[in-house]
mmCIF file of C-alpha atoms in Angstrom:
data_model
loop_
_atom_site.group_PDB
_atom_site.id
_atom_site.type_symbol
_atom_site.label_atom_id
_atom_site.label_comp_id
_atom_site.label_asym_id
_atom_site.label_seq_id
_atom_site.Cartn_x
_atom_site.Cartn_y
_atom_site.Cartn_z
ATOM 1 C CA UNK G 1 -54.514 -37.503 -17.898
ATOM 2 C CA UNK G 2 -55.811 -35.985 -14.598
ATOM 3 C CA UNK G 3 -54.690 -32.438 -14.005
ATOM 4 C CA UNK G 4 -51.900 -30.985 -10.761
ATOM 5 C CA UNK G 5 -53.366 -30.101 -8.000
ATOM 6 C CA UNK G 6 -52.642 -25.906 -8.225
ATOM 7 C CA UNK G 7 -55.865 -25.183 -5.811
ATOM 8 C CA UNK G 8 -55.690 -25.915 -1.378
ATOM 9 C CA UNK G 9 -55.181 -27.616 0.517
ATOM 10 C CA UNK G 10 -51.387 -27.884 0.869
ATOM 11 C CA UNK G 11 -47.968 -28.357 2.744
ATOM 12 C CA UNK G 12 -46.063 -25.748 3.464
ATOM 13 C CA UNK G 13 -42.213 -26.536 4.893
ATOM 14 C CA UNK G 14 -41.406 -24.507 7.226
ATOM 15 C CA UNK G 15 -37.847 -23.135 8.253
ATOM 16 C CA UNK G 16 -35.335 -25.237 9.405
ATOM 17 C CA UNK G 17 -33.948 -24.784 12.975
ATOM 18 C CA UNK G 18 -30.839 -24.061 11.113
ATOM 19 C CA UNK G 19 -32.189 -21.396 9.270
ATOM 20 C CA UNK G 20 -34.109 -19.507 11.011
ATOM 21 C CA UNK G 21 -31.106 -19.477 13.584
ATOM 22 C CA UNK G 22 -28.585 -17.669 11.316
ATOM 23 C CA UNK G 23 -31.404 -15.196 9.764
ATOM 24 C CA UNK G 24 -31.109 -14.300 14.194
ATOM 25 C CA UNK G 25 -27.697 -13.780 14.536
ATOM 26 C CA UNK G 26 -27.580 -12.146 11.016
ATOM 27 C CA UNK G 27 -29.825 -9.989 12.181
ATOM 28 C CA UNK G 28 -27.996 -9.236 15.785
ATOM 29 C CA UNK G 29 -24.515 -8.318 13.530
ATOM 30 C CA UNK G 30 -25.457 -4.615 13.617
ATOM 31 C CA UNK G 31 -26.354 -3.792 17.003
ATOM 32 C CA UNK G 32 -23.375 -6.598 18.432
ATOM 33 C CA UNK G 33 -20.843 -4.039 15.970
ATOM 34 C CA UNK G 34 -21.447 -0.504 16.854
ATOM 35 C CA UNK G 35 -21.892 -1.915 20.596
ATOM 36 C CA UNK G 36 -17.275 -3.316 20.347
ATOM 37 C CA UNK G 37 -17.616 0.319 18.331
ATOM 38 C CA UNK G 38 -18.761 2.292 21.187
ATOM 39 C CA UNK G 39 -17.356 -0.038 24.570
ATOM 40 C CA UNK G 40 -14.856 -1.229 22.857
ATOM 41 C CA UNK G 41 -12.964 -4.665 21.948
ATOM 42 C CA UNK G 42 -13.699 -6.359 24.931
ATOM 43 C CA UNK G 43 -17.517 -6.742 23.713
ATOM 44 C CA UNK G 44 -15.564 -8.343 20.797
ATOM 45 C CA UNK G 45 -13.628 -11.081 23.121
ATOM 46 C CA UNK G 46 -16.798 -11.705 25.189
ATOM 47 C CA UNK G 47 -18.226 -13.443 22.574
ATOM 48 C CA UNK G 48 -15.782 -15.450 21.787
ATOM 49 C CA UNK G 49 -15.239 -16.510 24.898
ATOM 50 C CA UNK G 50 -19.150 -16.887 25.892
ATOM 51 C CA UNK G 51 -18.866 -18.981 22.333
ATOM 52 C CA UNK G 52 -16.384 -20.946 22.573
ATOM 53 C CA UNK G 53 -17.763 -21.667 26.131
ATOM 54 C CA UNK G 54 -20.971 -22.434 25.225
ATOM 55 C CA UNK G 55 -20.160 -24.819 22.364
ATOM 56 C CA UNK G 56 -17.472 -26.689 24.865
ATOM 57 C CA UNK G 57 -20.243 -27.103 27.312
ATOM 58 C CA UNK G 58 -23.788 -27.619 24.813
ATOM 59 C CA UNK G 59 -21.310 -30.841 22.963
ATOM 60 C CA UNK G 60 -20.646 -32.180 26.676
ATOM 61 C CA UNK G 61 -24.199 -32.539 27.516
ATOM 62 C CA UNK G 62 -25.230 -33.637 24.331
ATOM 63 C CA UNK G 63 -22.173 -35.960 24.074
ATOM 64 C CA UNK G 64 -23.014 -37.032 28.132
ATOM 65 C CA UNK G 65 -27.615 -37.598 27.157
ATOM 66 C CA UNK G 66 -26.086 -39.861 24.006
ATOM 67 C CA UNK G 67 -27.942 -36.952 20.771
ATOM 68 C CA UNK G 68 -26.473 -36.278 17.914
ATOM 69 C CA UNK G 69 -23.860 -33.845 18.530
ATOM 70 C CA UNK G 70 -23.678 -32.981 15.154
ATOM 71 C CA UNK G 71 -26.918 -31.969 14.448
ATOM 72 C CA UNK G 72 -28.185 -30.214 18.145
ATOM 73 C CA UNK G 73 -24.528 -28.265 18.181
ATOM 74 C CA UNK G 74 -24.692 -27.270 14.925
ATOM 75 C CA UNK G 75 -28.878 -25.547 15.447
ATOM 76 C CA UNK G 76 -27.705 -22.173 16.830
ATOM 77 C CA UNK G 77 -29.361 -22.441 19.473
ATOM 78 C CA UNK G 78 -26.025 -22.291 21.803
ATOM 79 C CA UNK G 79 -24.175 -19.878 19.690
ATOM 80 C CA UNK G 80 -27.173 -16.752 20.110
ATOM 81 C CA UNK G 81 -27.531 -17.997 23.932
ATOM 82 C CA UNK G 82 -23.860 -17.317 24.046
ATOM 83 C CA UNK G 83 -24.794 -13.809 21.845
ATOM 84 C CA UNK G 84 -27.187 -12.207 24.488
ATOM 85 C CA UNK G 85 -25.553 -13.482 27.511
ATOM 86 C CA UNK G 86 -21.660 -11.990 26.523
ATOM 87 C CA UNK G 87 -22.930 -8.798 25.024
ATOM 88 C CA UNK G 88 -24.585 -7.954 28.918
ATOM 89 C CA UNK G 89 -20.777 -8.450 30.333
ATOM 90 C CA UNK G 90 -18.800 -5.648 31.584
ATOM 91 C CA UNK G 91 -15.161 -5.665 29.340
ATOM 92 C CA UNK G 92 -13.381 -7.038 31.982
ATOM 93 C CA UNK G 93 -15.896 -9.030 33.617
ATOM 94 C CA UNK G 94 -13.868 -11.998 35.350
ATOM 95 C CA UNK G 95 -13.859 -15.559 32.736
ATOM 96 C CA UNK G 96 -14.877 -17.850 35.938
ATOM 97 C CA UNK G 97 -18.300 -14.947 35.647
ATOM 98 C CA UNK G 98 -19.079 -15.587 31.895
ATOM 99 C CA UNK G 99 -18.402 -20.004 32.301
ATOM 100 C CA UNK G 100 -21.427 -19.222 35.182
ATOM 101 C CA UNK G 101 -24.288 -17.721 33.444
ATOM 102 C CA UNK G 102 -22.716 -20.429 30.367
ATOM 103 C CA UNK G 103 -22.895 -22.687 32.466
ATOM 104 C CA UNK G 104 -26.291 -22.029 33.820
ATOM 105 C CA UNK G 105 -27.393 -21.473 30.280
ATOM 106 C CA UNK G 106 -26.779 -24.322 28.694
ATOM 107 C CA UNK G 107 -26.989 -26.904 31.789
ATOM 108 C CA UNK G 108 -30.457 -26.216 34.635
ATOM 109 C CA UNK G 109 -31.819 -23.999 31.421
ATOM 110 C CA UNK G 110 -32.060 -25.510 28.875
ATOM 111 C CA UNK G 111 -30.599 -28.935 28.844
ATOM 112 C CA UNK G 112 -32.021 -29.712 32.369
ATOM 113 C CA UNK G 113 -35.562 -29.014 30.593
ATOM 114 C CA UNK G 114 -35.045 -31.933 28.392
ATOM 115 C CA UNK G 115 -33.060 -29.684 25.092
ATOM 116 C CA UNK G 116 -34.360 -26.785 22.988
ATOM 117 C CA UNK G 117 -38.086 -26.673 22.605
ATOM 118 C CA UNK G 118 -38.567 -27.826 25.930
ATOM 119 C CA UNK G 119 -37.124 -25.047 28.782
ATOM 120 C CA UNK G 120 -39.331 -23.354 30.169
ATOM 121 C CA UNK G 121 -37.432 -20.223 31.073
ATOM 122 C CA UNK G 122 -35.262 -18.291 28.500
ATOM 123 C CA UNK G 123 -31.628 -20.161 28.524
ATOM 124 C CA UNK G 124 -29.500 -16.651 28.129
ATOM 125 C CA UNK G 125 -31.607 -14.804 30.231
ATOM 126 C CA UNK G 126 -31.067 -17.593 33.301
ATOM 127 C CA UNK G 127 -27.079 -17.371 33.035
ATOM 128 C CA UNK G 128 -27.808 -13.503 32.709
ATOM 129 C CA UNK G 129 -29.884 -13.391 36.283
ATOM 130 C CA UNK G 130 -28.041 -16.081 38.229
ATOM 131 C CA UNK G 131 -24.302 -13.692 37.538
ATOM 132 C CA UNK G 132 -26.201 -10.096 38.107
ATOM 133 C CA UNK G 133 -27.406 -11.993 41.882
ATOM 134 C CA UNK G 134 -23.694 -14.152 42.472
ATOM 135 C CA UNK G 135 -21.259 -11.803 40.801
ATOM 136 C CA UNK G 136 -22.733 -8.216 41.911
ATOM 137 C CA UNK G 137 -20.042 -6.078 41.977
ATOM 138 C CA UNK G 138 -17.836 -8.592 38.910
ATOM 139 C CA UNK G 139 -21.131 -7.439 36.792
ATOM 140 C CA UNK G 140 -21.241 -3.407 37.631
ATOM 141 C CA UNK G 141 -17.757 -2.558 36.527
ATOM 142 C CA UNK G 142 -18.068 -1.159 33.079
ATOM 143 C CA UNK G 143 -14.267 0.346 33.190
ATOM 144 C CA UNK G 144 -10.990 -1.124 31.938
ATOM 145 C CA UNK G 145 -9.876 -1.506 27.794
ATOM 146 C CA UNK G 146 -12.634 -0.530 26.929
ATOM 147 C CA UNK G 147 -11.893 3.106 28.047
ATOM 148 C CA UNK G 148 -15.564 3.971 30.089
ATOM 149 C CA UNK G 149 -15.318 4.798 33.054
ATOM 150 C CA UNK G 150 -17.536 4.969 35.562
ATOM 151 C CA UNK G 151 -21.002 3.219 35.129
ATOM 152 C CA UNK G 152 -23.713 3.435 33.163
ATOM 153 C CA UNK G 153 -26.206 5.011 32.367
ATOM 154 C CA UNK G 154 -28.694 3.916 33.549
ATOM 155 C CA UNK G 155 -26.883 2.977 36.841
ATOM 156 C CA UNK G 156 -25.441 6.525 36.923
ATOM 157 C CA UNK G 157 -29.782 7.552 36.362
ATOM 158 C CA UNK G 158 -30.470 5.048 39.195
ATOM 159 C CA UNK G 159 -26.979 5.930 41.513
ATOM 160 C CA UNK G 160 -27.908 10.038 40.935
ATOM 161 C CA UNK G 161 -32.107 9.535 41.874
ATOM 162 C CA UNK G 162 -31.009 7.701 44.789
ATOM 163 C CA UNK G 163 -29.066 10.490 45.573
ATOM 164 C CA UNK G 164 -32.192 13.557 45.633
ATOM 165 C CA UNK G 165 -30.306 13.936 42.340
ATOM 166 C CA UNK G 166 -32.996 15.615 40.571
ATOM 167 C CA UNK G 167 -33.090 14.812 37.041
ATOM 168 C CA UNK G 168 -32.822 18.793 35.904
ATOM 169 C CA UNK G 169 -30.011 18.283 38.313
ATOM 170 C CA UNK G 170 -28.265 15.705 35.714
ATOM 171 C CA UNK G 171 -29.368 16.483 31.896
ATOM 172 C CA UNK G 172 -26.489 18.133 31.565
ATOM 173 C CA UNK G 173 -24.059 14.797 32.598
ATOM 174 C CA UNK G 174 -22.211 13.105 30.158
ATOM 175 C CA UNK G 175 -23.861 9.771 30.039
ATOM 176 C CA UNK G 176 -26.283 11.193 28.272
ATOM 177 C CA UNK G 177 -27.037 11.251 24.649
ATOM 178 C CA UNK G 178 -29.600 13.237 22.728
ATOM 179 C CA UNK G 179 -32.344 11.858 23.554
ATOM 180 C CA UNK G 180 -30.862 8.108 25.543
ATOM 181 C CA UNK G 181 -28.183 6.764 27.073
ATOM 182 C CA UNK G 182 -24.913 7.804 25.382
ATOM 183 C CA UNK G 183 -24.493 5.061 22.781
ATOM 184 C CA UNK G 184 -26.805 2.923 23.949
ATOM 185 C CA UNK G 185 -29.211 5.135 22.138
ATOM 186 C CA UNK G 186 -27.395 3.919 18.597
ATOM 187 C CA UNK G 187 -26.596 1.547 20.284
ATOM 188 C CA UNK G 188 -30.392 -0.099 21.420
ATOM 189 C CA UNK G 189 -31.109 1.807 16.784
ATOM 190 C CA UNK G 190 -28.797 -0.832 15.874
ATOM 191 C CA UNK G 191 -30.809 -3.629 17.659
ATOM 192 C CA UNK G 192 -33.959 -2.190 16.751
ATOM 193 C CA UNK G 193 -33.085 -2.281 12.671
ATOM 194 C CA UNK G 194 -31.782 -6.198 13.251
ATOM 195 C CA UNK G 195 -35.439 -7.056 14.643
ATOM 196 C CA UNK G 196 -37.667 -4.770 12.071
ATOM 197 C CA UNK G 197 -35.814 -7.468 9.145
ATOM 198 C CA UNK G 198 -37.404 -9.539 11.268
ATOM 199 C CA UNK G 199 -40.606 -9.274 11.618
ATOM 200 C CA UNK G 200 -40.003 -8.649 7.285
ATOM 201 C CA UNK G 201 -38.768 -12.242 7.308
ATOM 202 C CA UNK G 202 -41.188 -14.034 9.414
ATOM 203 C CA UNK G 203 -38.925 -15.100 11.142
ATOM 204 C CA UNK G 204 -41.006 -13.011 14.640
ATOM 205 C CA UNK G 205 -44.203 -11.348 14.345
ATOM 206 C CA UNK G 206 -44.548 -7.948 15.926
ATOM 207 C CA UNK G 207 -46.735 -8.669 18.909
ATOM 208 C CA UNK G 208 -44.507 -8.909 21.563
ATOM 209 C CA UNK G 209 -41.664 -6.243 21.163
ATOM 210 C CA UNK G 210 -44.477 -4.098 20.521
ATOM 211 C CA UNK G 211 -46.497 -4.823 23.378
ATOM 212 C CA UNK G 212 -42.770 -4.771 25.636
ATOM 213 C CA UNK G 213 -41.853 -2.037 24.081
ATOM 214 C CA UNK G 214 -45.150 0.083 23.914
ATOM 215 C CA UNK G 215 -45.598 -1.322 27.827
ATOM 216 C CA UNK G 216 -42.324 0.356 28.254
ATOM 217 C CA UNK G 217 -43.053 4.000 27.297
ATOM 218 C CA UNK G 218 -46.614 4.104 28.497
ATOM 219 C CA UNK G 219 -45.482 3.299 32.322
ATOM 220 C CA UNK G 220 -42.618 5.356 31.871
ATOM 221 C CA UNK G 221 -44.249 7.525 30.192
ATOM 222 C CA UNK G 222 -47.294 8.127 33.236
ATOM 223 C CA UNK G 223 -44.570 8.708 35.770
ATOM 224 C CA UNK G 224 -42.567 11.235 34.598
ATOM 225 C CA UNK G 225 -45.778 12.920 33.405
ATOM 226 C CA UNK G 226 -46.501 13.152 37.911
ATOM 227 C CA UNK G 227 -43.040 13.121 38.641
ATOM 228 C CA UNK G 228 -40.207 13.972 36.084
ATOM 229 C CA UNK G 229 -37.895 15.891 38.512
ATOM 230 C CA UNK G 230 -37.566 11.941 39.564
ATOM 231 C CA UNK G 231 -38.167 9.703 36.887
ATOM 232 C CA UNK G 232 -36.124 9.621 33.718
ATOM 233 C CA UNK G 233 -38.020 10.814 30.192
ATOM 234 C CA UNK G 234 -39.679 7.793 28.412
ATOM 235 C CA UNK G 235 -37.476 8.036 25.261
ATOM 236 C CA UNK G 236 -34.575 8.073 27.866
ATOM 237 C CA UNK G 237 -36.191 4.188 29.066
ATOM 238 C CA UNK G 238 -36.819 2.399 24.981
ATOM 239 C CA UNK G 239 -33.173 3.584 24.258
ATOM 240 C CA UNK G 240 -30.827 2.852 26.655
ATOM 241 C CA UNK G 241 -30.021 -0.671 28.777
ATOM 242 C CA UNK G 242 -31.190 -3.921 26.588
ATOM 243 C CA UNK G 243 -34.102 -2.758 25.901
ATOM 244 C CA UNK G 244 -33.996 -3.175 22.002
ATOM 245 C CA UNK G 245 -32.279 -6.343 21.804
ATOM 246 C CA UNK G 246 -34.194 -7.880 24.275
ATOM 247 C CA UNK G 247 -37.639 -6.806 22.453
ATOM 248 C CA UNK G 248 -37.126 -8.346 19.425
ATOM 249 C CA UNK G 249 -33.905 -11.056 20.667
ATOM 250 C CA UNK G 250 -35.449 -12.295 23.845
ATOM 251 C CA UNK G 251 -39.204 -11.322 24.223
ATOM 252 C CA UNK G 252 -39.702 -13.335 20.888
ATOM 253 C CA UNK G 253 -38.460 -16.610 22.525
ATOM 254 C CA UNK G 254 -40.807 -18.415 20.288
ATOM 255 C CA UNK G 255 -40.587 -21.625 23.461
ATOM 256 C CA UNK G 256 -40.634 -19.392 26.352
ATOM 257 C CA UNK G 257 -42.525 -16.975 25.697
ATOM 258 C CA UNK G 258 -47.230 -17.739 23.982
ATOM 259 C CA UNK G 259 -47.972 -19.331 21.227
ATOM 260 C CA UNK G 260 -51.620 -17.908 20.270
ATOM 261 C CA UNK G 261 -51.119 -13.660 19.252
ATOM 262 C CA UNK G 262 -53.103 -12.108 21.768
ATOM 263 C CA UNK G 263 -51.163 -14.808 24.244
ATOM 264 C CA UNK G 264 -47.853 -12.742 22.617
ATOM 265 C CA UNK G 265 -49.508 -8.328 23.079
ATOM 266 C CA UNK G 266 -50.295 -9.997 27.199
ATOM 267 C CA UNK G 267 -46.370 -10.922 27.794
ATOM 268 C CA UNK G 268 -44.805 -8.361 26.639
ATOM 269 C CA UNK G 269 -47.043 -5.446 28.291
ATOM 270 C CA UNK G 270 -46.509 -7.793 31.168
ATOM 271 C CA UNK G 271 -42.599 -7.915 30.528
ATOM 272 C CA UNK G 272 -42.159 -4.401 29.969
ATOM 273 C CA UNK G 273 -44.431 -2.894 33.058
ATOM 274 C CA UNK G 274 -42.166 -5.203 34.768
ATOM 275 C CA UNK G 275 -38.830 -3.616 33.574
ATOM 276 C CA UNK G 276 -39.596 -0.329 34.500
ATOM 277 C CA UNK G 277 -41.269 -1.525 38.434
ATOM 278 C CA UNK G 278 -37.619 -3.807 39.090
ATOM 279 C CA UNK G 279 -35.279 -0.554 37.060
ATOM 280 C CA UNK G 280 -37.460 2.320 39.501
ATOM 281 C CA UNK G 281 -37.372 0.991 42.804
ATOM 282 C CA UNK G 282 -35.641 -2.508 42.585
ATOM 283 C CA UNK G 283 -31.934 -3.407 43.472
ATOM 284 C CA UNK G 284 -31.407 -3.381 40.011
ATOM 285 C CA UNK G 285 -30.964 -0.161 37.250
ATOM 286 C CA UNK G 286 -31.924 -2.530 34.083
ATOM 287 C CA UNK G 287 -34.625 -5.242 35.003
ATOM 288 C CA UNK G 288 -34.968 -7.454 31.975
ATOM 289 C CA UNK G 289 -33.924 -10.115 32.833
ATOM 290 C CA UNK G 290 -35.876 -10.657 36.073
ATOM 291 C CA UNK G 291 -39.099 -9.096 33.986
ATOM 292 C CA UNK G 292 -38.517 -11.973 31.267
ATOM 293 C CA UNK G 293 -38.089 -15.110 33.587
ATOM 294 C CA UNK G 294 -41.665 -14.095 35.329
ATOM 295 C CA UNK G 295 -43.152 -13.887 32.425
ATOM 296 C CA UNK G 296 -42.118 -17.033 31.632
ATOM 297 C CA UNK G 297 -43.152 -19.067 34.404
ATOM 298 C CA UNK G 298 -46.552 -17.126 33.801
ATOM 299 C CA UNK G 299 -46.437 -18.082 29.536
ATOM 300 C CA UNK G 300 -48.378 -21.142 30.284
ATOM 301 C CA UNK G 301 -51.068 -19.598 32.006
ATOM 302 C CA UNK G 302 -52.034 -16.919 29.994
ATOM 303 C CA UNK G 303 -51.356 -19.803 27.032
ATOM 304 C CA UNK G 304 -54.170 -21.924 28.312
ATOM 305 C CA UNK G 305 -56.198 -18.299 28.749
ATOM 306 C CA UNK G 306 -55.753 -17.267 25.474
ATOM 307 C CA UNK G 307 -56.009 -19.952 22.907
ATOM 308 C CA UNK G 308 -58.858 -19.811 20.938
ATOM 309 C CA UNK G 309 -61.746 -22.015 20.165
ATOM 310 C CA UNK G 310 -61.436 -24.411 17.572
ATOM 311 C CA UNK G 311 -63.494 -23.554 14.435
ATOM 312 C CA UNK G 312 -67.181 -25.620 14.406
ATOM 313 C CA UNK G 313 -66.365 -27.499 18.269
ATOM 314 C CA UNK G 314 -69.627 -27.671 20.091
ATOM 315 C CA UNK G 315 -69.256 -27.230 23.880
ATOM 316 C CA UNK G 316 -71.322 -31.276 25.361
ATOM 317 C CA UNK G 317 -72.520 -30.872 28.652
ATOM 318 C CA UNK G 318 -72.247 -33.674 30.883
ATOM 319 C CA UNK G 319 -74.930 -35.825 31.234
ATOM 320 C CA UNK G 320 -76.032 -36.677 34.457
ATOM 321 C CA UNK G 321 -77.181 -40.031 35.748
ATOM 322 C CA UNK G 322 -80.447 -40.976 34.376
ATOM 323 C CA UNK G 323 -81.195 -37.413 32.050
ATOM 324 C CA UNK G 324 -82.539 -38.904 28.753
ATOM 325 C CA UNK G 325 -81.504 -38.290 25.428
#
């Protein structure tokens, strides 16, 4: 009687896209709920609004392309895109601003390239960047039903430094928390915990997030040491804005980032450095979306130069005409 094969090789069937997306969505929930707790119920309204828009547009485009609407609509990718965009919206943002971002994310960021798995740029970042460029006033209005008045911590620091206010003079300002932006430090910690859970479940690898956070931290530390009056602290940079959600839920996108570990490290470090450069000297207080899109464009090049050699493959020299065997 033939014994069953108990040694390698074996083929392990990976998780389905829907299962992976579900785990990502669940990992986002602590950060999402804490965001709504601190910033108000407008966050939840934005999530519902963006979800309806994203799923509706996704179904429409899938139907136009003659694809299986039910199968692709329920894979979770449109849901994650909607949540990422919603978390970056002010509470009372007009619906047409959100619709513009969702439309560019679903159509121009995803389906124009062929759909999930073929897109060069992260769809959510495409939509978010379009909203920032086209509707700067609406995207910076964080007052309203959420009970907020004034700008976010990153916006406040950027504006104050532009007015030649030193960091020491801003030290007692209400926008600062214990080590980051007030409220935002706890929101970022919640997304950090969700990201660590994804690493623990092996949904994502640690390379890109750690490289991104390390690149941002080291760059912020360098300039803080050089001039602490003109640059915010490294911890403030890490725990303000959308750093942790970007590190664990955007930079780790398996489609638009390199697939090699070395490539992910390079990709993450460059995103961190670019984010600091844009938020410090650029027009926008947080440059994560633009930094990620720039590095998405460079991802194929990074992939090419970090691709490992195939074991056992010998490099063959081209024979010239007349060469002997």
